[in-house]
Coordinates of C-alpha atoms in Angstrom, one line a residue:
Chain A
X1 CA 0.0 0.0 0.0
X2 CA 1.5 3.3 -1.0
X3 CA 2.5 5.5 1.8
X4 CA 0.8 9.2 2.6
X5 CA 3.1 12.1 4.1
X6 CA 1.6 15.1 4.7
X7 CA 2.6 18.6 6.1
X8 CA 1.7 20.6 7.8
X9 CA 0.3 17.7 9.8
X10 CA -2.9 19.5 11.3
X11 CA -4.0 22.0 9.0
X12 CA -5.2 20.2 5.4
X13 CA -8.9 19.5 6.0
X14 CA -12.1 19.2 3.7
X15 CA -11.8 22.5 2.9
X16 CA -8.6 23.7 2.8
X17 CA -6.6 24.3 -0.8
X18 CA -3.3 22.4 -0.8
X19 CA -0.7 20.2 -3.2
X20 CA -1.1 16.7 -3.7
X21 CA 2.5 14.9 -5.7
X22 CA 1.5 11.3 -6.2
X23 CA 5.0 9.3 -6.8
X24 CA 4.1 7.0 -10.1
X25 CA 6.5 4.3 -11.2
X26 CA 7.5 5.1 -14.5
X27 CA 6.3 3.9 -17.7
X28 CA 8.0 4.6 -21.1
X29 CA 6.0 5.3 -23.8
X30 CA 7.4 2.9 -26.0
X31 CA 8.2 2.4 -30.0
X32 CA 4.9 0.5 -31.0
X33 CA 2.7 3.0 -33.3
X34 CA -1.8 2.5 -32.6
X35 CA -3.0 0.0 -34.3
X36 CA -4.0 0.4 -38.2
X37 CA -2.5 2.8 -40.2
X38 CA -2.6 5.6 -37.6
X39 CA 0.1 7.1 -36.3
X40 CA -0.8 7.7 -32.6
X41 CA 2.3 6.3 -30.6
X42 CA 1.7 5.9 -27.0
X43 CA 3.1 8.1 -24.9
X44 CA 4.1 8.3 -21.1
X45 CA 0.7 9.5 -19.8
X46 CA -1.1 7.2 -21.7
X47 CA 0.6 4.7 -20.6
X48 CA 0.5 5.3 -16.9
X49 CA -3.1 6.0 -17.3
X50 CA -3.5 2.1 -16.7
X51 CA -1.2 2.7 -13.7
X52 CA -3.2 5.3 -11.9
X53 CA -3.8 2.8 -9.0
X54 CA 0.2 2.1 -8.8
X55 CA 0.6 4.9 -6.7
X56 CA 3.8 4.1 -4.8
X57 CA 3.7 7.5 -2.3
X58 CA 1.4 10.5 -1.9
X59 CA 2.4 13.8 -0.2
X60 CA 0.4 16.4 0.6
X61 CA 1.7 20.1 0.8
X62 CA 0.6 23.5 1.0
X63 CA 0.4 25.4 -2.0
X64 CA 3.5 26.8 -2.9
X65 CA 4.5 30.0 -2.1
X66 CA 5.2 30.9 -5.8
X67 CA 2.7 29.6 -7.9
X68 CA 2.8 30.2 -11.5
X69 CA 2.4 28.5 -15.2
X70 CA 4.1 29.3 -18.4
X71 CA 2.3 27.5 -21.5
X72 CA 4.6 27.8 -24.5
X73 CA 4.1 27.1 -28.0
X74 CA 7.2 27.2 -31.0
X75 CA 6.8 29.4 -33.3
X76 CA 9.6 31.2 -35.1
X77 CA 10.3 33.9 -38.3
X78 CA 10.5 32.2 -41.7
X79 CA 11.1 33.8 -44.7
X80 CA 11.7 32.8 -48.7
X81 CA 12.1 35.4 -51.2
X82 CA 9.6 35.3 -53.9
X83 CA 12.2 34.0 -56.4
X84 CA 13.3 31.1 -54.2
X85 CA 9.1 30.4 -53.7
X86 CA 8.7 30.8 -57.8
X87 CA 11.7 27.8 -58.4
X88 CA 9.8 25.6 -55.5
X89 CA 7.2 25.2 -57.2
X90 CA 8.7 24.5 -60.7
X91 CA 10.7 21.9 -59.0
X92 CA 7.2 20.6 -57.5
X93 CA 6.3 19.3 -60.5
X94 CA 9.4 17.7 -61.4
X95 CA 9.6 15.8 -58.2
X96 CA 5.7 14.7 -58.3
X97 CA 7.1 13.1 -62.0
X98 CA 9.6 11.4 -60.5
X99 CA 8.3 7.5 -59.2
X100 CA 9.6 5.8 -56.3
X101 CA 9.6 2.5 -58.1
X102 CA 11.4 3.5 -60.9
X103 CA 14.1 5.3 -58.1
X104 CA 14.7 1.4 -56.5
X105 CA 15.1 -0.1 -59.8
X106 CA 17.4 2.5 -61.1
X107 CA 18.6 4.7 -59.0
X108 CA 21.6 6.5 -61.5
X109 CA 19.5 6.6 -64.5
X110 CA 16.3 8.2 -62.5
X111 CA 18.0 10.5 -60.5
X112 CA 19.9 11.8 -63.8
X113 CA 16.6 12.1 -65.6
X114 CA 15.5 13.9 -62.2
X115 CA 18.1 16.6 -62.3
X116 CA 17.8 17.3 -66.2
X117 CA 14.1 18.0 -65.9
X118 CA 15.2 20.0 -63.2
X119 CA 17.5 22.0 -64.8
X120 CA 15.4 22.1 -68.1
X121 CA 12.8 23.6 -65.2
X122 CA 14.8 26.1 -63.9
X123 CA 15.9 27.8 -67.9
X124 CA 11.9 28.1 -68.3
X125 CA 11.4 29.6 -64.9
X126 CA 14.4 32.1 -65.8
X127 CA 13.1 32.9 -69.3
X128 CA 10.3 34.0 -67.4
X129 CA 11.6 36.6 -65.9
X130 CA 11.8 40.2 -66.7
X131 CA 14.7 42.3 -67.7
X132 CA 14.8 43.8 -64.1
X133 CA 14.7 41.1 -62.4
X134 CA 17.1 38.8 -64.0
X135 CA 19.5 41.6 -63.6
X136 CA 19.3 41.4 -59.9
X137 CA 19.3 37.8 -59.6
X138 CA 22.7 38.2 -62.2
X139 CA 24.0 40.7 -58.9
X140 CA 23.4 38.5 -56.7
X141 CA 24.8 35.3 -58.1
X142 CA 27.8 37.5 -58.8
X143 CA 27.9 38.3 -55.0
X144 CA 28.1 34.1 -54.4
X145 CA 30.5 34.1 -57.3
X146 CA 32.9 36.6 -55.2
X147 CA 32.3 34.8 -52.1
X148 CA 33.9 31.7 -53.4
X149 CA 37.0 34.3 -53.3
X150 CA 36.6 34.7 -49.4
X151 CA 34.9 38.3 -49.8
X152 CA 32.3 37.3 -47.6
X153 CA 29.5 39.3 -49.5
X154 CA 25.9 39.1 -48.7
X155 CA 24.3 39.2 -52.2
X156 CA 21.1 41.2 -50.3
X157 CA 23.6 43.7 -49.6
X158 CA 24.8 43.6 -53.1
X159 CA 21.6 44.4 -54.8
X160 CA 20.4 46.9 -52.5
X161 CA 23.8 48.6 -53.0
X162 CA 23.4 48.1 -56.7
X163 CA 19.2 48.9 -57.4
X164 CA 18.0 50.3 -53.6
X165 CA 15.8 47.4 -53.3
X166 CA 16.0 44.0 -51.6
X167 CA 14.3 40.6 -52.3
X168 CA 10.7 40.8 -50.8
X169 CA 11.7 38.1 -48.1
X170 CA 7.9 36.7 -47.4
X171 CA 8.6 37.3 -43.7
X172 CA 5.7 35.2 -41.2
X173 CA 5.5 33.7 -38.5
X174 CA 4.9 29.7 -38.7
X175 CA 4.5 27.1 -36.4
X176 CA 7.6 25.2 -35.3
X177 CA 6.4 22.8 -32.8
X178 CA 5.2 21.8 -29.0
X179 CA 7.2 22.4 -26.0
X180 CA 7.2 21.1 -22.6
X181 CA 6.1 23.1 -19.9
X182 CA 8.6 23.6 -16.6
X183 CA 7.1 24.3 -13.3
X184 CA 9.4 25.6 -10.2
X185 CA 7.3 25.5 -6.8
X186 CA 8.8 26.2 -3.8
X187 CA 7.7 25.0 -0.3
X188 CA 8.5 26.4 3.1
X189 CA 8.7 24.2 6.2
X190 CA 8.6 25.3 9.4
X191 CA 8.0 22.3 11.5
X192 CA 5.5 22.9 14.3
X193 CA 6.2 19.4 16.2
X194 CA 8.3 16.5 16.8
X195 CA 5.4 14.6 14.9
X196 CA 5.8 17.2 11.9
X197 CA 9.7 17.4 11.9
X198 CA 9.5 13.6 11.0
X199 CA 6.9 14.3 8.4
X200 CA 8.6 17.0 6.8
X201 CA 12.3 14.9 6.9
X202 CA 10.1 11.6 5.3
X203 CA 8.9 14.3 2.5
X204 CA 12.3 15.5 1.5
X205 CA 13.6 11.8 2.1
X206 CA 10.6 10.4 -0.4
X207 CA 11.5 13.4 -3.3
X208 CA 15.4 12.8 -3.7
X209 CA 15.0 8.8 -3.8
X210 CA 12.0 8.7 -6.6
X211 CA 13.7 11.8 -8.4
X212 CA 16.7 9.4 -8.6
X213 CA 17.6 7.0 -11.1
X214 CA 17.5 3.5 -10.5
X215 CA 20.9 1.5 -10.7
X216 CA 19.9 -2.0 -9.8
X217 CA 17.9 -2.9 -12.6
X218 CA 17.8 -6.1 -15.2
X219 CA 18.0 -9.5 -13.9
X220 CA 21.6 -10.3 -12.4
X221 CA 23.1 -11.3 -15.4
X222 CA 22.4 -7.4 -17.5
X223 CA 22.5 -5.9 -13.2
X224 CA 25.0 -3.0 -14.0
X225 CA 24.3 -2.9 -18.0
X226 CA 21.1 -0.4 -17.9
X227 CA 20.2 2.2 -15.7
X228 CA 16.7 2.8 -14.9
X229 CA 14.7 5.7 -15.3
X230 CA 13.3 7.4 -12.0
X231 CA 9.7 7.8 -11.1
X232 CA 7.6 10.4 -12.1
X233 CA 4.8 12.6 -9.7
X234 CA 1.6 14.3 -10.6
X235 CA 0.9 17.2 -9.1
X236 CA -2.4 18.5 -8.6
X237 CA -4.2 21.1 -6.9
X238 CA -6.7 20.3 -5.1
X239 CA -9.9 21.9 -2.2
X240 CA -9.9 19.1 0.5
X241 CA -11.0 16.0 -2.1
X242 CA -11.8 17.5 -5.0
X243 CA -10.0 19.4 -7.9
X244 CA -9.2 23.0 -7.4
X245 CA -12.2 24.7 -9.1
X246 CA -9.5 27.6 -10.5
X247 CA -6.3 26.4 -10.4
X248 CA -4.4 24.9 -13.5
X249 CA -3.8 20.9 -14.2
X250 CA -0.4 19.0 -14.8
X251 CA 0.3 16.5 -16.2
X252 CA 2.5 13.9 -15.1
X253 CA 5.9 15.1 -14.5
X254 CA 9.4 14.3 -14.1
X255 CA 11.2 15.9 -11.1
X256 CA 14.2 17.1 -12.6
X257 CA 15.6 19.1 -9.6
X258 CA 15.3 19.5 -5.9
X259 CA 17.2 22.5 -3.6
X260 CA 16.4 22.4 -0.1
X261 CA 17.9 25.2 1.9
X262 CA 18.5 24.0 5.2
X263 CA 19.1 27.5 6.8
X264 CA 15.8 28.8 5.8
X265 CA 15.8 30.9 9.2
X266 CA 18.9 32.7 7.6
X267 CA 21.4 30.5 10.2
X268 CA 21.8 26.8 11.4
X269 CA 19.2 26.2 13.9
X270 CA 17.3 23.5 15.0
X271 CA 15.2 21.6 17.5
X272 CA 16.3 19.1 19.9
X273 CA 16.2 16.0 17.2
X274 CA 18.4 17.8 14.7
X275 CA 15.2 19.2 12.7
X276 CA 16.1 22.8 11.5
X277 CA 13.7 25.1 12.3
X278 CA 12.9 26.5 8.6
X279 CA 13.4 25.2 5.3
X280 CA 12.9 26.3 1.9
X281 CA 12.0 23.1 -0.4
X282 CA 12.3 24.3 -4.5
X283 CA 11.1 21.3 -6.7
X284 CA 11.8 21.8 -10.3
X285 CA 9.1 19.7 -12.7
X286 CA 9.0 18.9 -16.3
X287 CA 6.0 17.4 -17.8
X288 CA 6.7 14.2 -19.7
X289 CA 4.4 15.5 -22.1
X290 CA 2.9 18.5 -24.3
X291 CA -0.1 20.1 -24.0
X292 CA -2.8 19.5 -26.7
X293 CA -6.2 21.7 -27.3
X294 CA -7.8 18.5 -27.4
X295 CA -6.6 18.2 -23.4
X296 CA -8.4 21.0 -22.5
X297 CA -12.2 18.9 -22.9
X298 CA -12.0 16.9 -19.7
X299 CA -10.5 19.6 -17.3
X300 CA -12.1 22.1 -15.2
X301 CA -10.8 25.1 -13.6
X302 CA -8.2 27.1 -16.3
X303 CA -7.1 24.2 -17.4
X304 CA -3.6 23.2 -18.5
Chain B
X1 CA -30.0 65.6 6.6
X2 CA -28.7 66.0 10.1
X3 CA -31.0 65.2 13.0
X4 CA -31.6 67.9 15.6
X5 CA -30.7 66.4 18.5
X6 CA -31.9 67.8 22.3
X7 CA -29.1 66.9 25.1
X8 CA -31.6 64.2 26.7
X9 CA -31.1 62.2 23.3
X10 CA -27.4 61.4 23.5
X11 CA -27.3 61.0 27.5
X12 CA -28.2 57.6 27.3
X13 CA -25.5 57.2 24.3
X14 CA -22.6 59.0 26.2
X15 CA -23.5 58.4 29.0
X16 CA -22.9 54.5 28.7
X17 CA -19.1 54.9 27.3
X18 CA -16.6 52.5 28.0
X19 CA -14.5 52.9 30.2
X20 CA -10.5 51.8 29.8
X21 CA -10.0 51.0 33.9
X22 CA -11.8 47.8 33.6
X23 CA -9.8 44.7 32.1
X24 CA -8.4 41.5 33.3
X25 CA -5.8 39.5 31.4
X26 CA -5.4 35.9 31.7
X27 CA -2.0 33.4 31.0
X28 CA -3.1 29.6 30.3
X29 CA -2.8 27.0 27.9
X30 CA 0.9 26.3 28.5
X31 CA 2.4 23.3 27.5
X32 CA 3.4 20.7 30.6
X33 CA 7.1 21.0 29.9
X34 CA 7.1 24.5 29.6
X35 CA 4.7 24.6 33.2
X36 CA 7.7 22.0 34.9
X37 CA 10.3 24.4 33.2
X38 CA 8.8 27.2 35.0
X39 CA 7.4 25.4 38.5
X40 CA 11.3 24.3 39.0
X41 CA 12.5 28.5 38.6
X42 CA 9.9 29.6 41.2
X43 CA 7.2 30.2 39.2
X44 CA 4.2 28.4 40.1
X45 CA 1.1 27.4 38.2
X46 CA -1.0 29.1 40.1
X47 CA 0.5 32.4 40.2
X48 CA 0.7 32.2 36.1
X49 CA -3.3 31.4 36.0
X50 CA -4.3 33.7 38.9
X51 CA -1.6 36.8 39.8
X52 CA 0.4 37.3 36.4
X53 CA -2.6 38.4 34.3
X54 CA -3.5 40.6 37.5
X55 CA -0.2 42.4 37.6
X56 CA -0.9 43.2 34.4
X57 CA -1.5 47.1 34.8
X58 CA -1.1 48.1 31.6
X59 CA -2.6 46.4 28.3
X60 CA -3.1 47.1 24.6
X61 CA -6.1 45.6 22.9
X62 CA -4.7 44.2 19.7
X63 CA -4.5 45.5 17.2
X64 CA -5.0 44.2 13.2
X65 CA -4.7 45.5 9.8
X66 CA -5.5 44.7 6.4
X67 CA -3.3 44.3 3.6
X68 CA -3.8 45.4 0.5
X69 CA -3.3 45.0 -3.6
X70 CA -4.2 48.0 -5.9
X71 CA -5.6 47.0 -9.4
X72 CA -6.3 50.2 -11.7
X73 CA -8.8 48.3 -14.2
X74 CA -10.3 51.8 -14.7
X75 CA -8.3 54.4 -16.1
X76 CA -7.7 57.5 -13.5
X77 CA -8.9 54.9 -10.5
X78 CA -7.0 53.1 -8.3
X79 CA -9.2 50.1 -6.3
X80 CA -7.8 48.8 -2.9
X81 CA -8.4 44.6 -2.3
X82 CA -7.7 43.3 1.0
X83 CA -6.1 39.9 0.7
X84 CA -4.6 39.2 4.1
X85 CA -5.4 40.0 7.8
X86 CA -2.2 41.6 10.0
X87 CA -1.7 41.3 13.6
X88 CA 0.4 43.7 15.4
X89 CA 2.3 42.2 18.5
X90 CA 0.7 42.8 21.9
X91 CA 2.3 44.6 24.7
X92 CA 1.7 44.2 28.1
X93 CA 3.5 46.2 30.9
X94 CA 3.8 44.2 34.5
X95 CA 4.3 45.2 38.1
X96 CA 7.0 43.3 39.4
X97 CA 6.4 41.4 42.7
X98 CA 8.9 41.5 45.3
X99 CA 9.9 37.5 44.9
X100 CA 10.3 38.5 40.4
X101 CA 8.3 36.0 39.9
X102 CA 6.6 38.1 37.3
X103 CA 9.8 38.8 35.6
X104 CA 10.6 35.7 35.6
X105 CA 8.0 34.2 34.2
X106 CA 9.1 36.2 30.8
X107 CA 12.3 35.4 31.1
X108 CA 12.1 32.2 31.7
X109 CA 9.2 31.5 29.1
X110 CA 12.1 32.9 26.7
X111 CA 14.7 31.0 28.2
X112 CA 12.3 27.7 27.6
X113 CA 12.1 28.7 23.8
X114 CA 15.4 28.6 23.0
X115 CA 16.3 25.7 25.6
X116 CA 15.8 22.7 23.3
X117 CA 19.5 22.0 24.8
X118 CA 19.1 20.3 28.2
X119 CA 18.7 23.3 30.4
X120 CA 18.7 20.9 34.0
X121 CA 22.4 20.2 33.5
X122 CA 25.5 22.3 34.4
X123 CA 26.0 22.9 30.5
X124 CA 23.5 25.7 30.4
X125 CA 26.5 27.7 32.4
X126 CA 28.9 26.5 30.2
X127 CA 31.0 28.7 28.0
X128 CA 30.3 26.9 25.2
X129 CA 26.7 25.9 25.7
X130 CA 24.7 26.0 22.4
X131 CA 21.2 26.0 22.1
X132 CA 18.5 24.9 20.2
X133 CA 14.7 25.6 20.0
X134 CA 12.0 24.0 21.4
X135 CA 8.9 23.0 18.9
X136 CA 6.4 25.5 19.1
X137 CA 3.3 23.8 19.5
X138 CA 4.2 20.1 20.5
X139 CA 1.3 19.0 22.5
X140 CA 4.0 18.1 25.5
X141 CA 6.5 20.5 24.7
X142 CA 5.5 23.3 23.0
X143 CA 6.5 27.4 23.6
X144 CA 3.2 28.8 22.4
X145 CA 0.1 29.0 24.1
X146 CA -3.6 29.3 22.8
X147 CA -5.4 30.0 25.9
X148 CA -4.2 33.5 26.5
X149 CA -6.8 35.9 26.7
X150 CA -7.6 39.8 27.7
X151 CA -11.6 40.6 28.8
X152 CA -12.6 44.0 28.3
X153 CA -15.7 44.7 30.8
X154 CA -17.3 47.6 32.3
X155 CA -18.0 48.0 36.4
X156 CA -21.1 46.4 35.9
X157 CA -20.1 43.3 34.1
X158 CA -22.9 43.1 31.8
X159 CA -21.0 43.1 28.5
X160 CA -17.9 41.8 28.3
X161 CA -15.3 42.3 25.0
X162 CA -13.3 39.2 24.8
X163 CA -10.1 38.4 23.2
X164 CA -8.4 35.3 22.8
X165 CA -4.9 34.5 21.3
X166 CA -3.7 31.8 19.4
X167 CA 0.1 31.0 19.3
X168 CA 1.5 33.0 21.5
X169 CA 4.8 34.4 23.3
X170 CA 6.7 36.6 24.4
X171 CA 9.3 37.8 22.0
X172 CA 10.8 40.5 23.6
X173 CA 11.2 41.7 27.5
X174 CA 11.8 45.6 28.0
X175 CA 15.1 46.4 29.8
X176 CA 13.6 46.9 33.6
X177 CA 14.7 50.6 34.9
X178 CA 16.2 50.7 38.5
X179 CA 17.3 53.3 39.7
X180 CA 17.8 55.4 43.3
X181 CA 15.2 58.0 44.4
X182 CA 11.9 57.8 46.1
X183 CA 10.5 54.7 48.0
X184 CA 7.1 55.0 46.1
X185 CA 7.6 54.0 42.8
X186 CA 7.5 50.2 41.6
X187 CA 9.6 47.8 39.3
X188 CA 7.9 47.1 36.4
X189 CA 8.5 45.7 32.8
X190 CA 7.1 45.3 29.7
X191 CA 7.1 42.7 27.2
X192 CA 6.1 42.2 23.6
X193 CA 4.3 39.3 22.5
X194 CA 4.1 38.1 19.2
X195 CA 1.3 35.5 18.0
X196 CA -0.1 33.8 15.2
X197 CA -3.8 35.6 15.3
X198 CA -6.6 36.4 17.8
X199 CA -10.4 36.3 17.8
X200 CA -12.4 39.1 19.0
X201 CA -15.5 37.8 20.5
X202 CA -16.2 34.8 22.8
X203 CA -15.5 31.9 21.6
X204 CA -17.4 29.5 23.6
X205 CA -20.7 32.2 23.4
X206 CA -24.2 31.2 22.3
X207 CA -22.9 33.2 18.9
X208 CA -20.1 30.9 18.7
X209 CA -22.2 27.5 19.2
X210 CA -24.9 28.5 16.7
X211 CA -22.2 29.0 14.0
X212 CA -22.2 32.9 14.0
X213 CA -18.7 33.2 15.6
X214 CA -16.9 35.7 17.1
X215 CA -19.5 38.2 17.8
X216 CA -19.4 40.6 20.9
X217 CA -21.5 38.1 23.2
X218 CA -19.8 37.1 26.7
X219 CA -19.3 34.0 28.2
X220 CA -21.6 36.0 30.7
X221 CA -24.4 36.3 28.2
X222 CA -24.6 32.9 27.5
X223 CA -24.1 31.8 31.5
X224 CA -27.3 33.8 32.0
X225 CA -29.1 32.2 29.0
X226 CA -28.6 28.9 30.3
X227 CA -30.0 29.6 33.7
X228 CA -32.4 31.8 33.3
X229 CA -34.4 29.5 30.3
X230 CA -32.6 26.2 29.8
X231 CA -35.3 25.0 27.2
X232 CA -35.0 28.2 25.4
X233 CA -31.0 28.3 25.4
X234 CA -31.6 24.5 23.8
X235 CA -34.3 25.4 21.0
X236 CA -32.1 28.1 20.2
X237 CA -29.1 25.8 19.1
X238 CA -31.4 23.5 17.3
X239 CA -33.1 26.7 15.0

């Protein structure tokens, strides 16, 4: 049966808003895709949804005394002159020509065929041009010509020297990608008791050896070959047993640092069992997982 | 509008003020170590439940603040939002009795905070003694107490203001001033007590037991209740 630690000992009731970390044993995600054609690969919290009754340790805590979220999505500058965009797409068609088949039976021949239509491609697309342009693009391939010299020349430069104008560059923001969100909470601990001293020793005891990796893994034969991966918590807020109606949600999280100031009373002092008489308890979390705006459905509160 | 007023209308007003003469404070709720600590330096039980609070002759009702946050949502406006309740440390100023045990009561109250090192053995005298805290609110051996409590009453006593505190003591004892001159005067010290919060109001009043808390009802009050109509002190916890 998993163990419960709470602090402070006497306070957390029905009503009262604190932190509850559940310690979860680890469950990779995995390198089998769903079934069928999809390509929904299982992932951590999937996975340890079927091990939401493996709870190996819950702690209760106050809520932090800094309590913030940062939800971060990838997004970053692109841009592709018009001329560059204009060649892409003559090249589109040469590429949809090109047959995978006839690339594994003959991979010379079809790749030579490949770069001829290519270059026959890239003559129409220049024949298309006007006088005015084809004079800048002749500036700025002499710029890459020079550069071959070690002049270092940025052909942009060159034809804005040259005309006053530079290549339209298409700049917009596009989408790069998901992050994963990092959480910093930090937890002070004043013991009030003997009873509490233990508690808040067992807590801080409890975090560094699931946050740690595991070194006795593999039967006795592979013992020493592997390392294993350390536990993982889910945090949640909660209002005595029940969700916090505002707060946001976590998902399952790996604790990827702990500080525990000792001399939280600003010098070494302590109480007759060795206890200090304040500490300052930073846990550092990183979900295992991104956050999706199909998440957001089953979750109360502000959500994610 | 303003009311016109004859003299005979405010009598009965001003004429009931309180009055700041009438108070009583009263020490309880310490821990059994921290009661042994004390019993073995001469200060008794007894005297801490019955004399100190009477010695007393000088007291502050607490005092409390709100805390605020400023949000200017409207342009040109700034709004105020309290978001959490300050307490201001109570100070009470003591006679000193001719045996100190009111002084040390304080003092040794203090000492027992900061005595989480044995205090019984010759160590404590030692040079090189170190100490260590005792846990504040350890049911056997805890510094704080929550039975302290000041009653504000009038010659009467038919109303009676009470406060209780929760966590406290003392955190700082006034140097005492000695000096020569005149036989008349009287040692005395003050001391500052710091504590986690208090409630104003009884808190074992009828108010209290119907789930109103913490209005301005005594203990009195509700005495008089009970006696005077049992049944009706009954139906009224039930409605």
């Amino acid at each position: 049966m998993a163990n419960s630690l709470r602090y402070p000992k006497s306070i957390i009731g029905y009503d009262t808003d604190h932190t509850r970390i559940q310690v979860i044993k680890y469950t990779p995600p995995g390198i089998n895709n769903g079934t069928g054609n999809g390509f929904n690969f299982a992932t951590t919290s999937s996975r340890n949804q079927a091990n939401a009754r493996n709870i190996l340790s819950t702690i209760y805590l106050p809520i932090p005394t800094n309590l913030a979220d940062t939800n971060v999505v990838n997004w970053d500058d692109s841009s592709i002159n018009s001329l560059a965009l204009k060649a892409i797409s003559s090249l589109e068609g040469v590429i949809d020509s090109a047959k995978l088949e006839a690339l594994q039976n003959d991979f010379l021949g079809t790749a030579s065929n490949i770069a001829g239509s290519a270059s026959q491609a890239l003559q129409e697309f220049a024949s298309g041009l006007d006088d005015n342009v084809r004079e800048q693009l002749k500036t700025a391939l002499i710029g890459e010509g020079v550069n071959v010299f070690g002049a270092n020349i940025d052909p942009q430069q060159l034809i804005s020297r040259d005309t006053g104008q530079v290549l339209n560059p298409n700049l917009e923001l596009v989408f790069r990608g998901v992050k994963l969100r990092n959480f910093s909470f930090t937890f002070d601990l004043t013991p009030r008791s003997q009873d509490e001293g233990n508690s808040v020793r067992q807590i801080i005891n409890t975090f560094k050896k699931h946050m740690a990796a595991k070194s006795s893994v593999g039967s006795s034969g592979s013992s020493g070959i592997f390392i294993g991966a350390p536990d993982i918590f889910q945090v949640a807020f909660r209002r005595g047993a029940s969700p916090h109606p505002f707060l946001f949600t976590m998902k399952q999280c790996a604790l990827v640092g702990m500080d525990v100031n000792y001399n939280g009373a600003g010098n070494y002092v302590t109480y007759p069992d060795g206890t200090p008489v304040k500490m300052a308890m930073q846990l550092r979390f990183k979900e295992v997982n991104p956050i999706y705006s199909e998440d957001y459905d089953n979750v109360d509160g502000v959500g994610y | 509008m303003p009311e016109v007023l004859s003299q005979s209308d405010v009598r009965l007003l001003f004429g009931r003020l309180s009055r700041p003469n009438y108070y009583q404070v009263q020490f309880g709720g310490l821990s059994s170590a921290l009661r042994n600590h004390l019993a073995a330096r001469g200060v008794a039980s007894s005297f801490i439940a019955n004399d100190m609070g009477l010695l007393a002759y000088n007291a502050s009702l607490p005092g409390s603040s709100l805390a605020t946050v400023e949000s200017s949502n409207y342009h040109g406006v700034v709004e105020n939002f309290a978001h959490t309740k300050i307490y201001t440390p109570l100070t009470l100023s003591f006679y000193t009795d001719d045996e100190y045990k009111a002084l040390k009561f304080l003092e040794h109250w203090m000492e027992y905070a900061v005595g989480g090192n044995n205090l019984n053995t010759r160590n404590y005298s030692s040079k090189f003694y170190s100490y260590r805290m005792n846990y504040p609110d350890d049911p056997v051996s805890g510094y704080k107490s929550d039975q302290v409590k000041i009653y504000k009453f009038e010659p009467n006593i038919e109303s009676v203001m009470e406060y209780s505190f929760i966590g406290l003591y003392p955190s700082a004892v006034n140097s005492v001033e000695v000096s020569y001159g005149p036989n008349d005067s009287v040692t005395r010290v003050t001391a500052s007590f710091k504590y986690d919060r208090f409630i104003a109001g009884s808190t074992y009043s009828l108010d209290f037991l119907r789930g109103n808390g913490f209005g301005i009802n005594s203990i009195l009050d509700t005495a008089e209740d009970i006696i005077s109509s049992p049944g009706q002190f009954l139906a009224s916890l039930i409605n």
